[in-house]
CSV table of C-alpha atoms and ligand atoms in Angstrom, one decimal:
chain,number,residue,atom,x,y,z
A,1,MET,CA,65.5,7.6,120.5
A,2,HIS,CA,65.4,3.8,120.9
A,3,ALA,CA,66.8,4.3,124.3
A,4,ILE,CA,64.0,6.9,125.1
A,5,VAL,CA,61.3,4.4,124.0
A,6,ARG,CA,62.9,1.6,126.1
A,7,GLY,CA,63.2,3.9,129.1
A,8,LEU,CA,59.6,5.1,128.9
A,9,PHE,CA,58.5,1.5,128.7
A,10,VAL,CA,60.3,0.6,131.9
A,11,VAL,CA,58.9,3.7,133.7
A,12,ALA,CA,55.4,2.7,132.5
A,13,LEU,CA,55.8,-0.8,133.9
A,14,LEU,CA,57.1,0.5,137.2
A,15,PHE,CA,54.2,3.0,137.4
A,16,GLY,CA,51.8,0.1,136.8
A,17,PHE,CA,53.2,-1.9,139.7
A,18,LEU,CA,53.0,1.2,141.9
A,19,ALA,CA,49.4,1.6,141.0
A,20,GLN,CA,48.7,-2.0,141.8
A,21,ALA,CA,50.2,-1.6,145.3
A,22,GLN,CA,48.2,1.6,146.0
A,23,ALA,CA,44.9,0.2,144.7
A,24,ALA,CA,44.1,-1.9,147.7
A,25,SER,CA,41.5,0.3,149.4
A,26,PRO,CA,38.4,0.9,147.2
A,27,ILE,CA,36.0,3.6,148.2
A,28,ALA,CA,32.4,2.9,149.3
A,29,ARG,CA,30.8,4.5,146.3
A,30,ASP,CA,27.9,2.4,145.2
A,31,LEU,CA,24.2,2.9,146.2
A,32,PRO,CA,22.7,-0.1,148.1
A,33,PRO,CA,21.0,-2.7,145.8
A,34,GLY,CA,17.2,-2.6,145.3
A,35,LEU,CA,14.6,0.0,144.5
A,36,ASN,CA,13.2,2.1,147.3
A,37,VAL,CA,11.0,4.8,146.0
A,38,PRO,CA,11.1,8.1,148.0
A,39,ASP,CA,7.6,9.0,149.3
A,40,ALA,CA,7.7,12.3,147.3
A,41,ALA,CA,7.9,10.2,144.1
A,42,ARG,CA,4.6,8.3,144.7
A,43,PRO,CA,2.2,8.7,141.7
A,44,GLY,CA,-1.0,10.7,142.1
A,45,PRO,CA,-2.4,14.2,141.9
A,46,ALA,CA,-0.2,15.4,144.8
A,47,LEU,CA,3.1,14.5,143.0
A,48,ASP,CA,5.4,17.5,142.7
A,49,VAL,CA,8.0,17.0,140.0
A,50,ASP,CA,10.7,19.2,141.6
A,51,ARG,CA,10.2,17.7,145.1
A,52,ALA,CA,10.3,14.2,143.7
A,53,THR,CA,13.5,15.0,141.8
A,54,GLU,CA,15.2,16.5,144.9
A,55,ALA,CA,14.2,13.4,146.9
A,56,TYR,CA,16.0,11.2,144.4
A,57,LEU,CA,19.0,13.5,144.3
A,58,ALA,CA,19.2,13.2,148.1
A,59,LEU,CA,20.0,9.5,147.8
A,60,LEU,CA,23.6,10.4,147.2
A,61,SER,CA,25.4,11.6,150.4
A,62,PRO,CA,27.5,14.8,150.2
A,63,GLU,CA,30.6,12.6,150.2
A,64,GLN,CA,29.4,10.4,147.4
A,65,ARG,CA,28.5,13.5,145.4
A,66,ALA,CA,31.8,15.2,146.0
A,67,LEU,CA,33.6,12.0,144.9
A,68,SER,CA,31.4,11.7,141.7
A,69,ASP,CA,32.0,15.4,140.9
A,70,ALA,CA,35.8,15.0,141.4
A,71,TYR,CA,36.0,11.9,139.2
A,72,PHE,CA,33.9,13.5,136.4
A,73,GLU,CA,35.5,17.0,136.5
A,74,GLY,CA,39.0,15.3,136.5
A,75,GLY,CA,38.0,13.7,133.2
A,76,TYR,CA,37.6,17.2,131.6
A,77,TRP,CA,41.2,17.9,132.3
A,78,LEU,CA,42.4,14.5,131.2
A,79,GLN,CA,40.9,15.1,127.8
A,80,LEU,CA,43.0,18.3,127.5
A,81,TRP,CA,46.2,16.7,128.9
A,82,GLY,CA,45.7,13.7,126.6
A,83,VAL,CA,45.7,15.9,123.5
A,84,LEU,CA,48.6,18.0,124.8
A,85,TYR,CA,50.7,14.9,125.6
A,86,GLY,CA,49.9,13.5,122.1
A,87,VAL,CA,51.1,16.8,120.5
A,88,VAL,CA,54.4,16.6,122.5
A,89,VAL,CA,54.9,13.0,121.4
A,90,ALA,CA,54.3,13.9,117.8
A,91,ALA,CA,56.8,16.8,118.0
A,92,LEU,CA,59.3,14.4,119.6
A,93,LEU,CA,58.8,11.8,116.8
A,94,LEU,CA,59.3,14.4,114.1
A,95,ARG,CA,62.1,16.5,115.5
A,96,SER,CA,64.2,13.5,116.5
A,97,GLY,CA,63.9,12.1,113.0
A,98,PHE,CA,62.4,8.9,114.5
A,99,SER,CA,59.2,9.1,112.3
A,100,GLN,CA,61.4,9.6,109.2
A,101,HIS,CA,63.5,6.6,110.3
A,102,LEU,CA,60.4,4.4,110.4
A,103,ARG,CA,59.5,5.6,106.9
A,104,ASP,CA,63.0,4.6,105.6
A,105,ILE,CA,62.6,1.2,107.1
A,106,GLY,CA,59.5,0.7,105.0
A,107,ARG,CA,61.4,1.9,101.9
A,108,ARG,CA,64.2,-0.6,102.5
A,109,VAL,CA,61.7,-3.5,102.7
A,110,SER,CA,59.6,-2.7,99.6
A,111,GLN,CA,59.3,-0.6,96.5
A,112,ARG,CA,55.5,-0.5,96.6
A,113,PRO,CA,54.2,2.7,98.2
A,114,TRP,CA,51.2,1.0,99.8
A,115,LEU,CA,53.4,-1.6,101.5
A,116,GLN,CA,55.9,1.1,102.6
A,117,THR,CA,53.0,2.9,104.2
A,118,MET,CA,51.6,-0.2,105.8
A,119,ILE,CA,55.0,-1.0,107.4
A,120,TYR,CA,55.3,2.5,108.6
A,121,ALA,CA,51.8,2.4,110.1
A,122,PHE,CA,52.4,-0.9,111.8
A,123,LEU,CA,55.7,0.3,113.5
A,124,TRP,CA,54.2,3.7,114.3
A,125,LEU,CA,51.2,2.1,116.1
A,126,VAL,CA,53.5,0.0,118.2
A,127,VAL,CA,55.6,3.1,119.1
A,128,MET,CA,52.5,5.1,120.0
A,129,PHE,CA,51.2,2.3,122.2
A,130,VAL,CA,54.5,2.4,124.2
A,131,LEU,CA,54.7,6.2,124.3
A,132,LEU,CA,51.1,6.6,125.4
A,133,LEU,CA,51.4,3.8,128.0
A,134,PRO,CA,52.1,6.2,131.0
A,135,ILE,CA,48.9,8.1,130.4
A,136,SER,CA,46.8,5.0,129.8
A,137,ILE,CA,48.1,3.3,132.9
A,138,TYR,CA,47.2,6.4,135.0
A,139,GLN,CA,43.9,7.1,133.4
A,140,GLU,CA,42.5,3.6,132.8
A,141,TYR,CA,44.2,1.6,135.5
A,142,PHE,CA,45.4,3.6,138.5
A,143,ARG,CA,42.6,6.2,138.5
A,144,GLU,CA,39.8,3.7,137.9
A,145,HIS,CA,41.0,1.7,140.9
A,146,GLN,CA,41.3,4.9,143.0
A,147,TYR,CA,37.6,5.6,142.5
A,148,GLY,CA,36.6,1.9,143.0
A,149,LEU,CA,35.5,1.5,139.4
A,150,ALA,CA,38.0,-1.2,138.2
A,151,THR,CA,38.1,-4.8,139.1
A,152,GLN,CA,41.2,-6.1,137.3
A,153,THR,CA,44.7,-6.5,138.7
A,154,PHE,CA,47.5,-5.1,136.6
A,155,GLY,CA,48.4,-8.4,134.7
A,156,PRO,CA,45.0,-9.1,133.2
A,157,TRP,CA,44.5,-5.4,132.5
A,158,PHE,CA,47.7,-5.2,130.6
A,159,VAL,CA,46.8,-8.4,128.6
A,160,ASP,CA,43.6,-6.6,127.6
A,161,GLN,CA,45.7,-3.6,126.5
A,162,LEU,CA,47.9,-5.9,124.3
A,163,LYS,CA,44.8,-7.4,122.8
A,164,GLU,CA,43.6,-3.9,121.9
A,165,LEU,CA,47.0,-3.2,120.3
A,166,MET,CA,46.7,-6.4,118.3
A,167,VAL,CA,43.3,-5.4,117.0
A,168,SER,CA,44.5,-1.9,116.1
A,169,LEU,CA,47.5,-3.3,114.3
A,170,ILE,CA,45.3,-5.7,112.2
A,171,VAL,CA,42.7,-3.1,111.5
A,172,MET,CA,44.5,0.2,111.4
A,173,SER,CA,47.7,-0.7,109.4
A,174,PRO,CA,45.7,-1.4,106.2
A,175,VAL,CA,43.3,1.5,106.8
A,176,ILE,CA,46.2,3.9,107.1
A,177,ALA,CA,47.7,2.5,103.9
A,178,LEU,CA,44.4,3.0,102.1
A,179,LEU,CA,44.2,6.6,103.4
A,180,TYR,CA,47.6,7.4,102.0
A,181,ALA,CA,46.6,5.7,98.7
A,182,ALA,CA,43.7,8.2,98.6
A,183,VAL,CA,46.2,11.1,99.3
A,184,ARG,CA,48.4,9.9,96.4
A,185,ARG,CA,45.6,9.5,93.9
A,186,ALA,CA,43.2,12.4,94.8
A,187,GLY,CA,45.7,15.1,95.6
A,188,THR,CA,44.0,18.2,97.2
A,189,ARG,CA,40.7,16.4,97.2
A,190,TRP,CA,42.0,13.5,99.4
A,191,TRP,CA,39.9,14.5,102.4
A,192,VAL,CA,36.6,14.0,100.4
A,193,TRP,CA,37.7,10.4,99.5
A,194,ALA,CA,38.9,9.9,103.1
A,195,GLY,CA,35.5,11.0,104.3
A,196,GLY,CA,33.8,8.4,102.2
A,197,GLY,CA,36.2,5.9,103.5
A,198,VAL,CA,35.4,6.8,107.1
A,199,PHE,CA,31.7,6.1,106.4
A,200,VAL,CA,32.4,2.6,105.0
A,201,PHE,CA,34.9,2.0,107.8
A,202,LEU,CA,32.5,2.9,110.6
A,203,VAL,CA,29.7,0.7,109.1
A,204,PHE,CA,32.1,-2.2,108.9
A,205,VAL,CA,33.4,-1.6,112.5
A,206,LEU,CA,29.8,-1.4,113.8
A,207,MET,CA,28.9,-4.6,111.9
A,208,LEU,CA,31.9,-6.7,112.7
A,209,ALA,CA,33.0,-5.5,116.2
A,210,PRO,CA,30.3,-7.5,118.1
A,211,VAL,CA,31.2,-10.7,116.2
A,212,PHE,CA,35.1,-10.5,116.1
A,213,VAL,CA,36.3,-7.9,118.7
A,214,ASP,CA,33.9,-7.9,121.8
A,215,PRO,CA,34.3,-11.7,122.4
A,216,LEU,CA,38.1,-11.1,122.8
A,217,PHE,CA,37.5,-9.2,126.0
A,218,ASN,CA,34.2,-10.6,127.5
A,219,ASP,CA,32.0,-13.7,127.4
A,220,TYR,CA,28.6,-13.2,125.7
A,221,LYS,CA,25.8,-15.7,126.3
A,222,PRO,CA,22.0,-15.9,126.2
A,223,LEU,CA,20.3,-14.0,129.0
A,224,ARG,CA,20.2,-16.1,132.3
A,225,GLU,CA,16.9,-17.9,133.2
A,226,GLY,CA,14.5,-16.2,135.6
A,227,ALA,CA,12.1,-13.3,136.0
A,228,VAL,CA,14.4,-10.8,134.4
A,229,ARG,CA,14.7,-12.9,131.3
A,230,GLY,CA,11.0,-13.1,130.9
A,231,ALA,CA,10.5,-9.4,131.4
A,232,VAL,CA,13.3,-8.4,129.1
A,233,LEU,CA,12.3,-10.7,126.3
A,234,SER,CA,8.7,-9.5,126.7
A,235,LEU,CA,9.8,-5.9,126.3
A,236,ALA,CA,11.9,-7.0,123.2
A,237,ARG,CA,8.9,-8.7,121.6
A,238,ALA,CA,6.7,-5.7,122.2
A,239,ASN,CA,9.2,-3.5,120.5
A,240,GLN,CA,9.9,-5.7,117.4
A,241,ILE,CA,13.4,-6.7,118.5
A,242,PRO,CA,14.3,-10.4,117.7
A,243,THR,CA,14.7,-12.0,121.1
A,244,ASP,CA,17.7,-14.1,120.2
A,245,ASN,CA,19.6,-10.8,119.9
A,246,VAL,CA,19.3,-10.1,123.6
A,247,VAL,CA,22.4,-11.4,125.5
A,248,GLU,CA,24.4,-10.8,128.7
A,249,PHE,CA,28.2,-10.4,129.2
A,250,ASP,CA,30.6,-10.5,132.1
A,251,ALA,CA,31.6,-6.8,132.4
A,252,SER,CA,32.4,-7.4,136.1
A,253,ARG,CA,35.7,-8.9,134.8
A,254,GLN,CA,36.8,-5.3,134.2
A,255,THR,CA,34.5,-2.8,136.0
A,256,THR,CA,32.0,-2.2,138.7
A,257,ARG,CA,29.8,0.0,136.4
A,258,ILE,CA,26.3,-1.0,135.4
A,259,SER,CA,25.6,-0.8,131.7
A,260,ALA,CA,23.9,-2.2,128.7
A,261,ASN,CA,24.4,-1.5,125.0
A,262,VAL,CA,23.2,-1.9,121.5
A,263,ALA,CA,25.9,-3.1,119.1
A,264,GLY,CA,26.0,-4.3,115.5
A,265,PHE,CA,24.4,-3.3,112.3
A,266,MET,CA,21.8,-5.1,110.1
A,267,GLY,CA,22.3,-8.8,110.7
A,268,THR,CA,24.6,-8.4,113.7
A,269,THR,CA,22.5,-6.0,115.8
A,270,ARG,CA,22.1,-7.1,119.4
A,271,VAL,CA,21.1,-5.7,122.8
A,272,ALA,CA,23.5,-6.7,125.6
A,273,LEU,CA,23.1,-6.3,129.4
A,274,ASN,CA,26.1,-6.4,131.6
A,275,ASP,CA,26.2,-8.7,134.6
A,276,ASN,CA,26.6,-5.8,137.1
A,277,LEU,CA,23.2,-4.5,135.9
A,278,LEU,CA,21.7,-8.0,136.4
A,279,ASP,CA,23.4,-8.6,139.8
A,280,LYS,CA,23.2,-5.2,141.5
A,281,THR,CA,19.9,-3.7,140.5
A,282,SER,CA,16.1,-4.3,140.7
A,283,LEU,CA,13.8,-5.6,138.0
A,284,ALA,CA,12.3,-2.1,137.6
A,285,GLU,CA,15.7,-0.6,136.9
A,286,ILE,CA,16.7,-3.4,134.5
A,287,LYS,CA,13.4,-2.9,132.5
A,288,ALA,CA,14.0,0.9,132.5
A,289,VAL,CA,17.6,0.5,131.2
A,290,MET,CA,16.5,-2.0,128.6
A,291,GLY,CA,13.7,0.3,127.4
A,292,HIS,CA,16.4,2.9,126.8
A,293,GLU,CA,18.7,0.5,124.9
A,294,MET,CA,15.7,-0.8,122.8
A,295,GLY,CA,15.1,2.9,122.0
A,296,HIS,CA,18.5,3.1,120.3
A,297,TYR,CA,17.7,0.0,118.4
A,298,VAL,CA,14.2,1.0,117.2
A,299,LEU,CA,15.2,4.6,116.4
A,300,ASN,CA,18.1,3.3,114.3
A,301,HIS,CA,20.6,5.4,116.2
A,302,GLY,CA,23.6,3.3,115.0
A,303,LEU,CA,23.3,4.3,111.4
A,304,ARG,CA,22.2,7.9,112.2
A,305,LEU,CA,25.3,8.5,114.4
A,306,ILE,CA,27.6,7.1,111.8
A,307,VAL,CA,26.2,9.6,109.2
A,308,TYR,CA,26.6,12.5,111.6
A,309,LEU,CA,30.0,11.5,112.8
A,310,THR,CA,31.2,11.0,109.2
A,311,LEU,CA,30.3,14.6,108.5
A,312,VAL,CA,32.1,15.8,111.5
A,313,ILE,CA,35.2,13.8,110.8
A,314,THR,CA,35.2,14.8,107.1
A,315,PHE,CA,35.1,18.5,108.2
A,316,ALA,CA,38.0,17.7,110.6
A,317,LEU,CA,40.0,16.1,107.8
A,318,TRP,CA,39.5,19.2,105.6
A,319,ILE,CA,41.0,21.3,108.4
A,320,VAL,CA,43.9,18.8,108.6
A,321,HIS,CA,44.4,19.2,104.9
A,322,ARG,CA,44.6,23.0,105.1
A,323,ALA,CA,46.8,23.1,108.2
A,324,MET,CA,49.1,20.3,107.0
A,325,ASP,CA,49.9,22.0,103.7
A,326,ALA,CA,50.7,25.2,105.6
A,327,ALA,CA,52.8,23.4,108.2
A,328,LEU,CA,54.7,21.4,105.5
A,329,ALA,CA,55.4,24.6,103.5
A,330,ARG,CA,56.9,26.1,106.6
A,331,TRP,CA,58.8,23.2,108.3
A,332,GLY,CA,58.7,20.4,105.8
A,333,ALA,CA,62.2,20.8,104.4
A,334,ARG,CA,63.8,21.2,107.8
A,335,LEU,CA,62.1,18.1,109.1
A,336,LYS,CA,62.9,16.1,105.9
A,337,LEU,CA,59.2,15.5,105.2
A,338,GLU,CA,58.4,15.1,101.5
A,339,GLY,CA,54.9,16.4,101.3
A,340,ARG,CA,51.4,15.3,102.3
A,341,SER,CA,51.8,11.8,100.8
A,342,ASP,CA,54.8,11.1,103.0
A,343,PRO,CA,53.8,8.7,105.8
A,344,ALA,CA,56.5,10.2,108.0
A,345,ALA,CA,54.3,13.2,108.4
A,346,LEU,CA,51.5,11.1,110.0
A,347,PRO,CA,52.3,12.3,113.5
A,348,LEU,CA,51.8,15.9,112.4
A,349,ALA,CA,48.5,15.0,110.7
A,350,LEU,CA,47.3,13.2,113.8
A,351,ALA,CA,48.3,16.0,116.2
A,352,ILE,CA,46.2,18.5,114.1
A,353,PHE,CA,43.3,16.0,113.9
A,354,SER,CA,43.3,15.5,117.6
A,355,ILE,CA,43.3,19.2,118.3
A,356,VAL,CA,40.4,19.8,115.9
A,357,LEU,CA,38.4,16.9,117.4
A,358,LEU,CA,39.0,18.3,120.9
A,359,LEU,CA,37.6,21.7,119.8
A,360,LEU,CA,34.6,19.9,118.2
A,361,THR,CA,33.7,17.9,121.4
A,362,PRO,CA,30.8,20.2,122.3
A,363,LEU,CA,29.3,19.3,118.8
A,364,THR,CA,30.0,15.6,118.9
A,365,ASN,CA,28.8,15.3,122.5
A,366,SER,CA,25.6,17.2,121.7
A,367,ILE,CA,25.0,14.9,118.7
A,368,VAL,CA,25.3,11.8,120.9
A,369,ARG,CA,23.5,13.4,123.9
A,370,GLN,CA,20.5,14.2,121.7
A,371,ALA,CA,20.2,10.5,120.6
A,372,GLU,CA,20.6,9.5,124.3
A,373,ALA,CA,17.7,11.8,125.3
A,374,GLU,CA,15.5,10.3,122.6
A,375,ALA,CA,16.3,6.8,123.9
A,376,ASP,CA,15.4,8.0,127.4
A,377,ALA,CA,12.0,9.2,126.2
A,378,PHE,CA,11.4,6.0,124.2
A,379,GLY,CA,12.5,3.9,127.2
A,380,LEU,CA,10.1,5.6,129.6
A,381,ASP,CA,7.2,5.0,127.3
A,382,ALA,CA,8.2,1.4,126.5
A,383,ALA,CA,9.1,0.2,130.0
A,384,GLY,CA,6.7,2.4,132.0
A,385,GLU,CA,9.2,2.3,134.9
A,386,PRO,CA,9.9,5.9,135.8
A,387,ASN,CA,11.1,5.1,139.3
A,388,GLY,CA,13.3,2.3,138.0
A,389,PHE,CA,14.8,4.8,135.5
A,390,ALA,CA,15.3,7.5,138.1
A,391,MET,CA,17.1,4.9,140.4
A,392,ALA,CA,19.3,3.7,137.5
A,393,ALA,CA,20.1,7.4,136.7
A,394,MET,CA,21.2,7.9,140.4
A,395,ARG,CA,23.4,4.8,140.2
A,396,LEU,CA,25.2,6.2,137.1
A,397,SER,CA,25.5,9.5,139.0
A,398,THR,CA,27.9,7.9,141.5
A,399,TYR,CA,30.6,8.5,138.8
A,400,ARG,CA,29.0,11.2,136.6
A,401,LYS,CA,28.5,14.7,138.0
A,402,LEU,CA,24.9,14.8,139.0
A,403,ARG,CA,24.0,18.4,138.2
A,404,PRO,CA,26.2,20.3,135.8
A,405,GLY,CA,25.7,23.9,134.6
A,406,PRO,CA,24.0,24.4,131.2
A,407,LEU,CA,27.2,25.2,129.4
A,408,GLU,CA,29.1,22.4,131.1
A,409,GLU,CA,26.4,20.0,130.0
A,410,ILE,CA,26.7,21.1,126.3
A,411,VAL,CA,30.5,20.9,126.3
A,412,PHE,CA,31.2,17.8,128.3
A,413,TYR,CA,28.2,15.5,128.5
A,414,ASP,CA,27.5,12.8,126.0
A,415,HIS,CA,24.4,11.6,128.0
A,416,PRO,CA,21.8,13.8,129.7
A,417,SER,CA,22.9,14.5,133.3
A,418,GLY,CA,21.5,12.5,136.2
A,419,TYR,CA,19.5,15.5,137.3
A,420,ASP,CA,17.9,15.8,133.8
A,421,ARG,CA,17.1,12.1,133.7
A,422,VAL,CA,15.5,12.0,137.1
A,423,HIS,CA,13.5,15.2,136.4
A,424,ARG,CA,12.2,13.8,133.1
A,425,ALA,CA,11.3,10.5,134.7
A,426,MET,CA,9.3,12.4,137.4
A,427,THR,CA,7.7,14.5,134.7
A,428,TRP,CA,6.6,11.3,132.9
A,429,LEU,CA,5.2,10.0,136.2
A,430,LYS,CA,3.3,13.2,136.8
A,431,GLU,CA,1.6,12.7,133.4
A,432,HIS,CA,0.8,9.0,134.2
A,433,PRO,CA,-0.8,9.1,137.6
A,434,ASP,CA,-2.1,5.5,137.1
A,435,ASN,CA,1.3,4.0,136.4
A,436,VAL,CA,1.1,0.6,138.1
A,437,PRO,CA,4.8,-0.3,138.6
A,438,ALA,CA,5.4,3.0,140.4
A,439,LYS,CA,2.4,2.3,142.7
A,440,ASP,CA,3.6,-1.2,143.5
A,441,SER,CA,7.3,-0.5,144.0
A,442,PRO,CA,8.5,-0.7,147.7
A,443,ALA,CA,8.6,2.6,149.5
A,444,ALA,CA,11.8,4.0,151.1
A,445,SER,CA,9.9,4.6,154.3
A,446,ALA,CA,8.7,1.0,154.5
A,447,ALA,CA,12.2,-0.3,154.1
A,448,LYS,CA,13.5,1.8,157.0
A,449,PRO,CA,13.3,0.3,160.5
B,1,ZN,ZN1,22.1,5.1,125.5
């Protein structure tokens, strides 16, 4: 088994260099900078919401749209392959006896069950990192370059992966040890305790990640001077958000995507804009995006999502509990697993957990998508930039399928689709015929020669 791990590591590295060699020709995927409002999206009594929406959708060429669809639909399959690959890895670790071997190492080092589990968890996280490397190199490095979304060469990308591993070792080893302490103490009710632990854990992650984790990967600093700063801070003041919590960060180090986010909880909450958003888009788009992010902040989506996700995860843990006991009764003796409190059975638990979470993605996506739609509505009212919002939605649609079917949207979308967002922005504009920014923004026809 050690030889297999070593071999896979070498293959993964080779694959990485191959990807780097092939990544030389990025595809022209971005929309040109600036806001040019289609004539059909001018405010006034003649505005037709559907025609205005179609005019925005036409900003993407058929080639750009095919590229975006291919990238996004490929992601559906990657979710499935990722889980299947993980299940195969778990089966390998258990049937080869490698997982049981890692548990025995822990037992040789210490008599204490919590320390044995922590040692197992540490070693297991390293092994999983190596075994999952081929799939993460393909998905997060090679494929991102193929679609012109990544900016890092292989070396810096891999250094970021190692940093993520370090964070997961520091955070997850004790968390897994705690989880097993709950399994030993609470018996058949362990999943209730674990659910409570998930809530506390998520609150801590949300509170501490912006302070301790995010700065490992990017530079965060106060928003740059200029017109954008004035407009964004004004929007923050108007919506009761402390202005020293508005920052920018250098996402262009890793990606070409535009984005912004709200991170933190209570004292650490902050609204962050990425530099691609600041460099590539117009003021109207930035204000529209910030209105959306401030919606997350004001509507307290962080805490609400933690509560919902805790419930979903606790349900998943209950299924894991039932399925684990059944699987252990059947194969436990043959695999030399000593019951549910044996850390060597962790790969089995994780395989079941990942299958359950995959089946629950329509639910989790819908929970998140609902919050995103609320933030959209808040942002349109707060920023009053419907054309900026429609334009930003079109930029995001260069790598998110623009117009999914209704079922496809429920299953796979954690944000409203580009079509929905543009349509809602145009609906808002129809109801606000005196909207000043929309009247003042440059027309697409005026920009053409
Ligand atoms: Zn959002």
